[in-house]
Amino acid sequence: MVARLPVWWAVGTMVAMVEPGRIKASYRTDLITVLLGTWFSLGLFLDAWAHSNVPELETFFTPWHAVFYSGFAATGAWILWVVWRNMQQGRRGLAAIPLGYGPAVFALPVFALCGLGDYLWHTFLGIEQGIDILFSPTHLGLIASMITILTTPLRTAWADQDVQAPSLVRFLPSVLALAFTASLVLLFASYADATIYQANGIVRAFSFDKAEGGSSGTNRLAASITVTNLILLTPLLLAARRFRVPVGTATILQIVVMLLSTAVANYENLSTAAAFVLSGIVIDVLLWKLRPSEERIRQYRVFAFAAPFVTWVSFFASAGITVGRMPSVTEMWTGAPIAAGLHGLLLAVVLVPVRR
């Protein structure tokens, strides 16, 4: 007996009309786009690791840059082939560009120009070795164009009014796009990234330990929790505005972010990473029970408070279990999850001020 393919795959292998003159990319096209985008995202993380951990790095031509730019070349070639294929079918101009792919087509030459600028920058000004890598103008141009390319599947799904309550498999390209985008944003905010903290560092920082810089170390961790919280929560709240987010989305997001975070941290933050993955599972349960959306605004706001609260309770619990004691300043580790929840609630009010 021939296995029956899911309806979404059968439809996804064809090019469907969405509006006059514009077409929608297939599911398979979006999946290939985000997987190729994953290639050069991993290349960027390898390059960031090298800038921070290879002191003798003095040239633009490195294995890490090879992974990064070859991934971009493959992604760019794929997107251009999709457009060329549509042109071969008689479409011209914007009509040849699938819905949601227009910004990516624009971002390709921007990325290429920033790549050339990065080569010239390194040639004449040298190789960054610290936090300056995150503020290089050419690097900021690269990351902005990368995010534009990576979020293409999300724009495709957003524009398709038939996609309201997708299954996890159907939503997978969008989930990966959200996860890698969050990872890239967090990478460029790594000076305020709480995911890279080790358990000992968490306990000492919220104990006002002089080994962690005293109050300055405490301030840094508190600020990192605030920034990291908003970066991880925003993709979920954004998706919940438009879709019935499928169970598994939060877990995938946390796994992707933590895989890349642990690599940058030289795998010294494994207990912290485990806490974030565990919180992702609990957040998926919240998505299943609450079904947050613009129409269900009360549940949307409850979710916006509960998701970060669970995340940071897990964060401190993992640190305490690993070290064998909690931070000595009780107000810090008990109040930080509540503050994060309130920040999430405020973000929900900003994103959805009234019921649709």
Short mmCIF file of C-alpha atoms in Angstrom, two decimals:
data_model
loop_
_atom_site.label_atom_id
_atom_site.label_comp_id
_atom_site.label_asym_id
_atom_site.label_seq_id
_atom_site.Cartn_x
_atom_site.Cartn_y
_atom_site.Cartn_z
CA MET A 1 0.00 0.00 0.00
CA VAL A 2 1.34 3.42 -0.91
CA ALA A 3 1.71 5.64 2.16
CA ARG A 4 -0.49 8.67 2.06
CA LEU A 5 1.43 11.93 2.32
CA PRO A 6 0.16 14.64 4.68
CA VAL A 7 -1.93 17.30 2.97
CA TRP A 8 0.53 20.04 3.88
CA TRP A 9 3.36 18.21 2.07
CA ALA A 10 1.31 17.60 -1.06
CA VAL A 11 0.36 21.25 -1.16
CA GLY A 12 3.88 22.29 -0.22
CA THR A 13 5.44 20.63 -3.26
CA MET A 14 3.46 22.91 -5.53
CA VAL A 15 3.56 26.67 -5.97
CA ALA A 16 0.24 28.13 -4.87
CA MET A 17 -1.25 31.51 -5.67
CA VAL A 18 -1.58 33.84 -2.68
CA GLU A 19 -2.42 37.15 -4.31
CA PRO A 20 -2.51 38.34 -7.93
CA GLY A 21 1.00 38.26 -9.37
CA ARG A 22 2.62 36.81 -6.24
CA ILE A 23 3.26 33.18 -5.39
CA LYS A 24 3.96 31.29 -2.20
CA ALA A 25 7.08 29.20 -1.78
CA SER A 26 6.53 25.54 -1.04
CA TYR A 27 7.10 24.00 2.36
CA ARG A 28 10.11 22.17 0.95
CA THR A 29 11.56 25.43 -0.39
CA ASP A 30 11.23 27.10 3.00
CA LEU A 31 12.77 24.12 4.77
CA ILE A 32 15.80 24.10 2.45
CA THR A 33 16.16 27.86 2.90
CA VAL A 34 16.30 27.66 6.69
CA LEU A 35 18.60 24.60 6.69
CA LEU A 36 21.07 26.37 4.41
CA GLY A 37 20.74 29.42 6.65
CA THR A 38 21.65 27.17 9.55
CA TRP A 39 24.90 26.35 7.75
CA PHE A 40 26.17 29.91 7.69
CA SER A 41 24.74 30.66 11.15
CA LEU A 42 26.93 27.89 12.54
CA GLY A 43 29.82 29.38 10.60
CA LEU A 44 29.26 32.71 12.35
CA PHE A 45 29.28 31.05 15.76
CA LEU A 46 32.52 29.25 14.89
CA ASP A 47 34.01 32.56 13.83
CA ALA A 48 32.85 34.28 17.03
CA TRP A 49 34.40 31.45 19.07
CA ALA A 50 37.69 31.85 17.18
CA HIS A 51 37.80 35.62 17.71
CA SER A 52 37.47 35.08 21.47
CA ASN A 53 39.59 31.95 21.94
CA VAL A 54 42.35 31.97 19.29
CA PRO A 55 44.79 34.74 20.26
CA GLU A 56 47.06 34.11 17.26
CA LEU A 57 44.21 34.76 14.82
CA GLU A 58 45.68 37.33 12.43
CA THR A 59 44.16 36.66 9.03
CA PHE A 60 40.81 36.92 7.32
CA PHE A 61 41.30 33.57 5.58
CA THR A 62 40.41 31.02 8.27
CA PRO A 63 38.51 27.71 8.34
CA TRP A 64 35.75 29.46 10.27
CA HIS A 65 35.31 32.15 7.64
CA ALA A 66 35.29 29.37 5.01
CA VAL A 67 32.30 27.70 6.74
CA PHE A 68 30.57 31.05 7.18
CA TYR A 69 30.93 32.40 3.66
CA SER A 70 30.40 29.06 1.92
CA GLY A 71 27.13 28.77 3.83
CA PHE A 72 26.12 32.20 2.62
CA ALA A 73 27.08 31.29 -0.96
CA ALA A 74 24.93 28.14 -0.80
CA THR A 75 21.98 30.02 0.71
CA GLY A 76 22.24 32.87 -1.79
CA ALA A 77 22.54 30.48 -4.73
CA TRP A 78 19.43 28.61 -3.56
CA ILE A 79 17.30 31.75 -3.20
CA LEU A 80 18.41 33.07 -6.57
CA TRP A 81 17.67 29.68 -8.15
CA VAL A 82 14.14 29.79 -6.72
CA VAL A 83 13.63 33.21 -8.33
CA TRP A 84 15.22 32.10 -11.62
CA ARG A 85 12.98 29.01 -11.72
CA ASN A 86 9.92 31.25 -11.45
CA MET A 87 11.28 33.50 -14.20
CA GLN A 88 11.62 30.45 -16.43
CA GLN A 89 7.90 29.94 -15.92
CA GLY A 90 7.23 33.38 -17.39
CA ARG A 91 7.09 35.51 -14.25
CA ARG A 92 8.90 38.84 -14.21
CA GLY A 93 9.83 41.41 -11.59
CA LEU A 94 8.30 40.97 -8.16
CA ALA A 95 6.03 38.26 -9.53
CA ALA A 96 9.09 35.98 -9.74
CA ILE A 97 9.92 36.42 -6.07
CA PRO A 98 7.87 34.23 -3.70
CA LEU A 99 5.93 36.00 -0.99
CA GLY A 100 8.23 36.67 1.96
CA TYR A 101 11.42 36.27 -0.08
CA GLY A 102 11.68 39.91 -1.23
CA PRO A 103 13.63 41.15 1.82
CA ALA A 104 15.99 38.16 1.52
CA VAL A 105 16.71 38.93 -2.13
CA PHE A 106 17.54 42.50 -1.11
CA ALA A 107 19.69 41.28 1.81
CA LEU A 108 21.91 39.08 -0.39
CA PRO A 109 23.88 41.95 -2.02
CA VAL A 110 23.94 43.79 1.31
CA PHE A 111 25.56 40.75 2.92
CA ALA A 112 28.07 40.46 0.05
CA LEU A 113 29.05 44.13 0.36
CA CYS A 114 29.43 43.81 4.13
CA GLY A 115 31.56 40.68 3.60
CA LEU A 116 33.85 42.63 1.28
CA GLY A 117 33.93 45.45 3.80
CA ASP A 118 34.81 42.97 6.54
CA TYR A 119 37.77 41.74 4.52
CA LEU A 120 39.03 45.30 3.99
CA TRP A 121 38.40 46.13 7.66
CA HIS A 122 40.47 43.17 8.86
CA THR A 123 43.17 43.86 6.30
CA PHE A 124 43.73 47.48 7.30
CA LEU A 125 42.54 47.60 10.93
CA GLY A 126 43.34 44.10 12.18
CA ILE A 127 41.40 41.23 13.79
CA GLU A 128 39.13 41.85 16.77
CA GLN A 129 39.80 39.74 19.84
CA GLY A 130 37.17 40.82 22.37
CA ILE A 131 33.92 42.67 22.74
CA ASP A 132 34.88 44.94 19.84
CA ILE A 133 33.85 42.12 17.46
CA LEU A 134 30.23 42.82 18.43
CA PHE A 135 30.41 46.49 17.48
CA SER A 136 32.29 46.29 14.19
CA PRO A 137 30.14 48.12 11.57
CA THR A 138 30.76 45.40 8.99
CA HIS A 139 29.77 42.70 11.47
CA LEU A 140 26.56 44.57 12.32
CA GLY A 141 25.75 44.76 8.61
CA LEU A 142 26.38 41.02 8.26
CA ILE A 143 24.17 40.10 11.21
CA ALA A 144 21.32 42.36 10.08
CA SER A 145 21.29 40.87 6.58
CA MET A 146 21.65 37.34 8.00
CA ILE A 147 18.57 37.77 10.18
CA THR A 148 16.64 39.12 7.19
CA ILE A 149 17.54 35.99 5.21
CA LEU A 150 16.94 33.55 8.07
CA THR A 151 13.46 34.85 8.87
CA THR A 152 12.21 34.24 5.31
CA PRO A 153 10.18 31.09 6.22
CA LEU A 154 8.49 32.99 9.04
CA ARG A 155 7.41 35.73 6.63
CA THR A 156 6.10 33.07 4.25
CA ALA A 157 3.97 31.46 6.96
CA TRP A 158 2.84 34.84 8.29
CA ALA A 159 1.50 35.88 4.88
CA ASP A 160 -0.38 32.60 4.34
CA GLN A 161 -3.84 33.05 5.85
CA ASP A 162 -4.41 29.28 5.64
CA VAL A 163 -1.74 28.76 8.30
CA GLN A 164 -3.47 29.41 11.63
CA ALA A 165 -2.87 26.37 13.86
CA PRO A 166 0.00 24.50 12.19
CA SER A 167 1.44 21.22 13.38
CA LEU A 168 5.02 21.29 14.66
CA VAL A 169 6.28 19.67 11.45
CA ARG A 170 4.45 22.21 9.30
CA PHE A 171 5.74 25.05 11.44
CA LEU A 172 9.30 23.69 11.66
CA PRO A 173 10.93 26.12 9.14
CA SER A 174 9.46 29.05 11.08
CA VAL A 175 10.51 27.56 14.42
CA LEU A 176 14.09 27.12 13.22
CA ALA A 177 14.07 30.65 11.81
CA LEU A 178 12.95 32.03 15.17
CA ALA A 179 15.47 29.90 17.08
CA PHE A 180 18.50 30.83 15.00
CA THR A 181 17.47 34.49 14.91
CA ALA A 182 17.24 34.53 18.72
CA SER A 183 20.66 32.85 18.88
CA LEU A 184 22.23 35.42 16.59
CA VAL A 185 20.74 38.34 18.50
CA LEU A 186 21.95 36.80 21.76
CA LEU A 187 25.41 36.30 20.25
CA PHE A 188 25.66 40.00 19.46
CA ALA A 189 24.46 40.79 22.99
CA SER A 190 26.89 38.33 24.58
CA TYR A 191 28.17 41.03 26.93
CA ALA A 192 24.72 40.63 28.58
CA ASP A 193 24.09 36.92 27.97
CA ALA A 194 23.00 34.98 31.05
CA THR A 195 23.05 31.62 29.25
CA ILE A 196 26.85 31.46 29.25
CA TYR A 197 27.13 31.68 33.06
CA GLN A 198 28.41 28.66 34.95
CA ALA A 199 26.68 27.53 38.13
CA ASN A 200 29.51 28.78 40.36
CA GLY A 201 29.44 32.18 38.71
CA ILE A 202 25.67 32.50 39.24
CA VAL A 203 25.88 31.66 42.94
CA ARG A 204 28.89 33.92 43.56
CA ALA A 205 27.47 36.86 41.60
CA PHE A 206 24.24 36.92 43.60
CA SER A 207 26.20 36.47 46.82
CA PHE A 208 28.07 39.75 46.20
CA ASP A 209 31.24 37.65 46.03
CA LYS A 210 34.37 39.75 45.46
CA ALA A 211 35.71 37.02 43.18
CA GLU A 212 32.90 37.91 40.76
CA GLY A 213 33.48 41.64 41.08
CA GLY A 214 31.30 42.28 44.12
CA SER A 215 28.31 44.50 43.38
CA SER A 216 29.49 45.08 39.81
CA GLY A 217 29.31 41.32 39.17
CA THR A 218 25.84 41.27 40.68
CA ASN A 219 24.76 44.15 38.47
CA ARG A 220 26.14 42.41 35.41
CA LEU A 221 24.24 39.18 36.04
CA ALA A 222 21.02 41.09 36.82
CA ALA A 223 21.35 43.07 33.58
CA SER A 224 22.17 39.88 31.66
CA ILE A 225 19.02 38.18 32.96
CA THR A 226 16.90 41.13 31.80
CA VAL A 227 18.42 41.23 28.30
CA THR A 228 18.44 37.45 27.82
CA ASN A 229 14.87 37.18 29.07
CA LEU A 230 13.56 39.63 26.48
CA ILE A 231 15.54 38.02 23.64
CA LEU A 232 14.21 34.53 24.43
CA LEU A 233 10.63 35.55 25.15
CA THR A 234 10.01 37.92 22.23
CA PRO A 235 9.98 35.20 19.50
CA LEU A 236 7.33 33.21 21.38
CA LEU A 237 5.10 36.22 22.04
CA LEU A 238 5.51 37.38 18.44
CA ALA A 239 4.56 33.96 17.05
CA ALA A 240 1.59 33.69 19.43
CA ARG A 241 0.16 36.92 17.98
CA ARG A 242 -0.27 35.26 14.60
CA PHE A 243 -0.38 31.49 15.12
CA ARG A 244 -1.62 28.83 17.47
CA VAL A 245 1.95 27.99 18.38
CA PRO A 246 2.45 24.20 18.30
CA VAL A 247 3.77 22.33 21.32
CA GLY A 248 7.50 21.74 20.93
CA THR A 249 8.30 25.23 19.66
CA ALA A 250 9.74 26.49 22.97
CA THR A 251 11.82 23.35 23.49
CA ILE A 252 13.35 23.58 20.01
CA LEU A 253 14.08 27.26 20.52
CA GLN A 254 15.84 26.61 23.83
CA ILE A 255 17.79 23.63 22.46
CA VAL A 256 19.11 25.60 19.48
CA VAL A 257 20.03 28.60 21.62
CA MET A 258 21.76 26.41 24.19
CA LEU A 259 23.67 24.33 21.63
CA LEU A 260 25.21 27.48 20.24
CA SER A 261 25.60 29.08 23.68
CA THR A 262 27.49 26.12 25.11
CA ALA A 263 29.81 26.09 22.09
CA VAL A 264 30.69 29.76 22.60
CA ALA A 265 31.18 29.07 26.35
CA ASN A 266 33.51 26.13 25.63
CA TYR A 267 30.93 23.71 27.12
CA GLU A 268 31.55 25.02 30.63
CA ASN A 269 27.89 25.96 31.22
CA LEU A 270 26.22 22.57 30.72
CA SER A 271 24.14 22.68 33.91
CA THR A 272 22.83 26.11 32.92
CA ALA A 273 22.03 24.84 29.43
CA ALA A 274 20.14 21.88 30.90
CA ALA A 275 18.04 24.28 32.99
CA PHE A 276 17.03 26.27 29.92
CA VAL A 277 16.08 23.15 27.97
CA LEU A 278 14.00 21.90 30.91
CA SER A 279 12.26 25.27 31.11
CA GLY A 280 11.50 24.99 27.38
CA ILE A 281 9.58 21.77 28.03
CA VAL A 282 7.55 23.42 30.79
CA ILE A 283 6.87 26.45 28.56
CA ASP A 284 5.52 24.09 25.90
CA VAL A 285 3.10 22.73 28.50
CA LEU A 286 2.02 26.33 29.15
CA LEU A 287 1.50 26.84 25.41
CA TRP A 288 -0.68 23.73 25.30
CA LYS A 289 -2.76 24.65 28.35
CA LEU A 290 -3.12 28.41 27.85
CA ARG A 291 -3.24 28.67 24.02
CA PRO A 292 -2.17 32.34 24.15
CA SER A 293 -3.29 34.58 21.27
CA GLU A 294 -4.50 38.08 20.47
CA GLU A 295 -8.08 36.88 20.95
CA ARG A 296 -7.24 35.22 24.29
CA ILE A 297 -5.50 38.25 25.73
CA ARG A 298 -5.76 37.18 29.37
CA GLN A 299 -4.06 33.85 28.60
CA TYR A 300 -1.52 35.71 26.44
CA ARG A 301 -0.51 37.87 29.40
CA VAL A 302 -0.50 34.98 31.87
CA PHE A 303 1.81 33.12 29.50
CA ALA A 304 4.06 36.19 29.15
CA PHE A 305 4.54 36.25 32.93
CA ALA A 306 4.71 32.50 33.55
CA ALA A 307 7.19 31.56 30.80
CA PRO A 308 10.08 33.76 32.03
CA PHE A 309 9.24 33.00 35.67
CA VAL A 310 9.66 29.28 34.98
CA THR A 311 12.86 29.90 32.99
CA TRP A 312 14.67 31.80 35.73
CA VAL A 313 13.42 29.61 38.57
CA SER A 314 15.03 26.71 36.65
CA PHE A 315 18.16 28.82 36.12
CA PHE A 316 18.72 29.42 39.83
CA ALA A 317 17.57 25.96 40.90
CA SER A 318 20.09 24.34 38.57
CA ALA A 319 22.88 26.55 39.88
CA GLY A 320 21.97 25.81 43.49
CA ILE A 321 21.78 22.05 42.93
CA THR A 322 25.09 21.99 41.05
CA VAL A 323 27.00 24.08 43.61
CA GLY A 324 25.23 22.68 46.66
CA ARG A 325 23.94 25.99 47.96
CA MET A 326 21.85 28.95 46.80
CA PRO A 327 23.19 32.51 46.50
CA SER A 328 23.52 34.11 49.93
CA VAL A 329 21.49 37.22 49.01
CA THR A 330 18.00 35.74 49.10
CA GLU A 331 16.31 38.80 47.60
CA MET A 332 18.29 38.44 44.39
CA TRP A 333 17.51 34.85 43.44
CA THR A 334 13.90 34.95 44.68
CA GLY A 335 13.10 38.33 43.15
CA ALA A 336 14.84 37.94 39.78
CA PRO A 337 12.28 35.43 38.37
CA ILE A 338 9.43 37.71 39.46
CA ALA A 339 11.09 40.73 37.84
CA ALA A 340 11.59 38.72 34.64
CA GLY A 341 7.92 37.72 34.69
CA LEU A 342 6.87 41.35 35.08
CA HIS A 343 9.12 42.33 32.16
CA GLY A 344 7.40 39.63 30.10
CA LEU A 345 3.98 40.92 31.11
CA LEU A 346 4.95 44.46 30.11
CA LEU A 347 6.21 43.17 26.76
CA ALA A 348 2.89 41.39 26.20
CA VAL A 349 0.97 44.59 26.89
CA VAL A 350 3.16 46.46 24.40
CA LEU A 351 2.75 43.79 21.70
CA VAL A 352 -0.99 43.28 22.23
CA PRO A 353 -2.47 46.27 24.09
CA VAL A 354 -6.09 45.32 23.41
CA ARG A 355 -8.01 42.26 22.28
CA ARG A 356 -8.17 41.93 18.50
#
